[in-house]
Short mmCIF file of C-alpha atoms in Angstrom, two decimals:
data_model
loop_
_atom_site.label_atom_id
_atom_site.label_comp_id
_atom_site.label_asym_id
_atom_site.label_seq_id
_atom_site.Cartn_x
_atom_site.Cartn_y
_atom_site.Cartn_z
CA MET A 1 19.77 -9.77 -8.50
CA LYS A 2 18.63 -12.27 -5.78
CA LYS A 3 16.45 -9.26 -3.73
CA PHE A 4 14.53 -8.94 -7.53
CA LEU A 5 14.20 -12.55 -7.50
CA SER A 6 12.24 -12.29 -3.73
CA PHE A 7 10.17 -9.76 -4.85
CA PHE A 8 9.16 -11.81 -7.80
CA GLY A 9 8.74 -15.16 -6.55
CA ILE A 10 6.58 -13.17 -3.69
CA GLY A 11 4.62 -11.14 -6.84
CA LEU A 12 4.19 -14.53 -8.53
CA PHE A 13 2.87 -16.37 -5.87
CA LEU A 14 0.25 -13.58 -4.75
CA GLY A 15 -0.40 -12.89 -8.48
CA ILE A 16 -1.28 -16.98 -8.28
CA LEU A 17 -3.50 -16.86 -5.04
CA PHE A 18 -5.81 -13.73 -6.09
CA ILE A 19 -6.47 -15.18 -9.60
CA LYS A 20 -7.14 -19.01 -7.53
CA SER A 21 -8.67 -17.41 -4.59
CA GLU A 22 -11.06 -14.99 -7.49
CA VAL A 23 -9.78 -11.79 -5.44
CA ALA A 24 -9.56 -10.59 -9.18
CA SER A 25 -13.05 -11.52 -10.21
CA TRP A 26 -15.50 -8.62 -11.50
CA PHE A 27 -18.20 -11.11 -10.76
CA ARG A 28 -16.96 -11.58 -6.77
CA ILE A 29 -16.36 -7.78 -6.36
CA TYR A 30 -19.83 -7.34 -7.69
CA GLU A 31 -21.03 -9.82 -5.42
CA MET A 32 -19.71 -8.08 -2.31
CA PHE A 33 -21.25 -4.15 -2.89
CA GLN A 34 -24.84 -5.77 -3.69
CA PHE A 35 -23.70 -7.64 -0.10
CA LYS A 36 -24.69 -11.33 -1.95
CA SER A 37 -21.78 -13.20 -1.25
CA PHE A 38 -19.68 -13.48 2.23
CA HIS A 39 -16.52 -14.93 -0.20
CA MET A 40 -14.89 -11.43 -0.68
CA TYR A 41 -15.43 -10.03 3.28
CA GLY A 42 -13.42 -13.11 4.52
CA ILE A 43 -10.89 -12.93 2.72
CA ILE A 44 -10.52 -9.00 3.43
CA GLY A 45 -11.20 -9.88 7.22
CA SER A 46 -8.47 -12.27 6.94
CA ALA A 47 -6.11 -10.31 6.02
CA VAL A 48 -6.91 -7.63 8.13
CA VAL A 49 -6.62 -10.30 11.00
CA LEU A 50 -2.85 -11.85 10.05
CA GLY A 51 -1.77 -7.65 9.02
CA ILE A 52 -2.41 -7.06 12.26
CA ILE A 53 -0.49 -10.50 13.51
CA VAL A 54 2.44 -9.45 11.45
CA VAL A 55 3.03 -5.88 12.49
CA LYS A 56 2.19 -7.21 16.42
CA TYR A 57 5.56 -9.32 15.47
CA LEU A 58 7.64 -7.12 13.86
CA LYS A 59 7.38 -4.08 16.61
CA ARG A 60 7.80 -6.87 19.65
CA ASN A 61 10.78 -9.06 17.83
CA GLN A 62 12.77 -5.55 16.13
CA SER A 63 12.77 -7.46 12.71
CA LYS A 64 14.99 -6.29 10.20
CA ASP A 65 14.10 -5.54 5.95
CA PHE A 66 16.34 -6.81 3.26
CA SER A 67 18.98 -4.67 3.56
CA GLY A 68 19.66 -5.21 7.24
CA ASN A 69 17.56 -2.37 8.46
CA GLU A 70 15.66 -2.48 11.49
CA ILE A 71 12.18 -1.82 10.94
CA ILE A 72 10.35 0.66 12.52
CA ILE A 73 6.55 1.44 11.96
CA ASN A 74 5.71 4.42 13.80
CA SER A 75 2.40 5.04 15.27
CA LYS A 76 -0.52 6.94 13.70
CA ASP A 77 -2.59 9.68 14.68
CA LYS A 78 -6.11 8.49 15.93
CA GLY A 79 -8.93 10.04 13.68
CA PHE A 80 -12.16 9.27 12.16
CA THR A 81 -13.41 11.80 9.27
CA ARG A 82 -9.99 10.97 7.02
CA TYR A 83 -10.30 7.16 6.98
CA ILE A 84 -13.96 7.18 6.83
CA THR A 85 -13.45 9.85 3.41
CA GLY A 86 -10.59 7.90 2.08
CA GLY A 87 -12.32 4.62 2.75
CA ILE A 88 -15.14 6.12 0.47
CA ILE A 89 -13.17 7.13 -2.24
CA PHE A 90 -11.31 3.79 -2.47
CA GLY A 91 -14.49 2.11 -2.50
CA LEU A 92 -16.00 4.22 -5.21
CA GLY A 93 -13.07 4.10 -7.54
CA TRP A 94 -13.16 -0.07 -6.34
CA ALA A 95 -16.91 -0.38 -7.39
CA LEU A 96 -16.84 1.43 -10.46
CA ALA A 97 -13.81 0.09 -11.27
CA GLY A 98 -14.83 -3.55 -10.68
CA ALA A 99 -10.52 -3.76 -8.95
CA CYS A 100 -8.23 -2.19 -6.61
CA PRO A 101 -4.93 -1.82 -6.83
CA GLY A 102 -3.75 -5.36 -6.44
CA PRO A 103 -5.49 -7.59 -8.70
CA MET A 104 -5.16 -4.61 -11.71
CA TYR A 105 -1.58 -5.68 -12.28
CA VAL A 106 -2.67 -9.86 -11.78
CA LEU A 107 -5.68 -9.22 -14.52
CA LEU A 108 -3.26 -7.83 -17.16
CA GLY A 109 -0.78 -10.56 -16.34
CA SER A 110 -3.61 -12.74 -17.13
CA MET A 111 -3.31 -11.18 -20.61
CA LEU A 112 -6.92 -8.94 -20.06
CA PRO A 113 -6.17 -6.12 -22.29
CA SER A 114 -9.18 -3.51 -20.91
CA ILE A 115 -7.11 -3.65 -17.47
CA LEU A 116 -4.55 -1.13 -18.80
CA VAL A 117 -7.20 1.66 -19.45
CA LEU A 118 -7.91 1.14 -15.34
CA ILE A 119 -3.75 0.63 -14.92
CA LEU A 120 -3.79 4.19 -17.02
CA GLY A 121 -6.46 5.94 -15.11
CA ALA A 122 -5.07 4.87 -11.83
CA LEU A 123 -1.04 6.42 -12.65
CA ILE A 124 -2.91 9.17 -13.89
CA GLY A 125 -4.39 9.78 -10.75
CA THR A 126 -1.45 9.09 -8.47
CA PHE A 127 0.70 11.90 -10.51
CA VAL A 128 -2.61 14.60 -9.73
CA TYR A 129 -2.44 13.15 -6.37
CA GLY A 130 1.38 13.64 -6.15
CA VAL A 131 1.41 17.71 -7.74
CA LEU A 132 -1.66 18.36 -5.32
CA ARG A 133 -0.53 17.16 -2.39
CA ASN A 134 1.12 20.32 -0.87
CA LYS A 135 -2.32 21.61 -1.09
CA LEU A 136 -4.53 19.36 0.29
CA PRO A 137 -5.09 18.64 3.98
CA HIS A 138 -3.53 15.82 5.82
#
């Protein structure tokens, strides 16, 4: 129960943060893809920098997860094509849908019923990927 409450609290905090910072706003996302505003790029850039700092901290201090197991972050193979291809696919989906996975659930929590169509599409896409995963190049 303690673990559930911890994750629920973190999710609630992030949901409020996404709404208040307008990360879940379709208009902010639309502005970003038209290069009319720095707002979203600043938030994404801040998240990337914070992510780098947290990963470096976790690697140096041999941190443990909620269960007490050591967190091991394996190095990734360097590559360009797969990251560009994945980024383009993600960006196109984001631009068409107007939301990425995190804010989709925040928008559902803010009682936007039309987001259910997008969440259903994302779940179907994830299921199809799971079915085809062994046949795709990695």
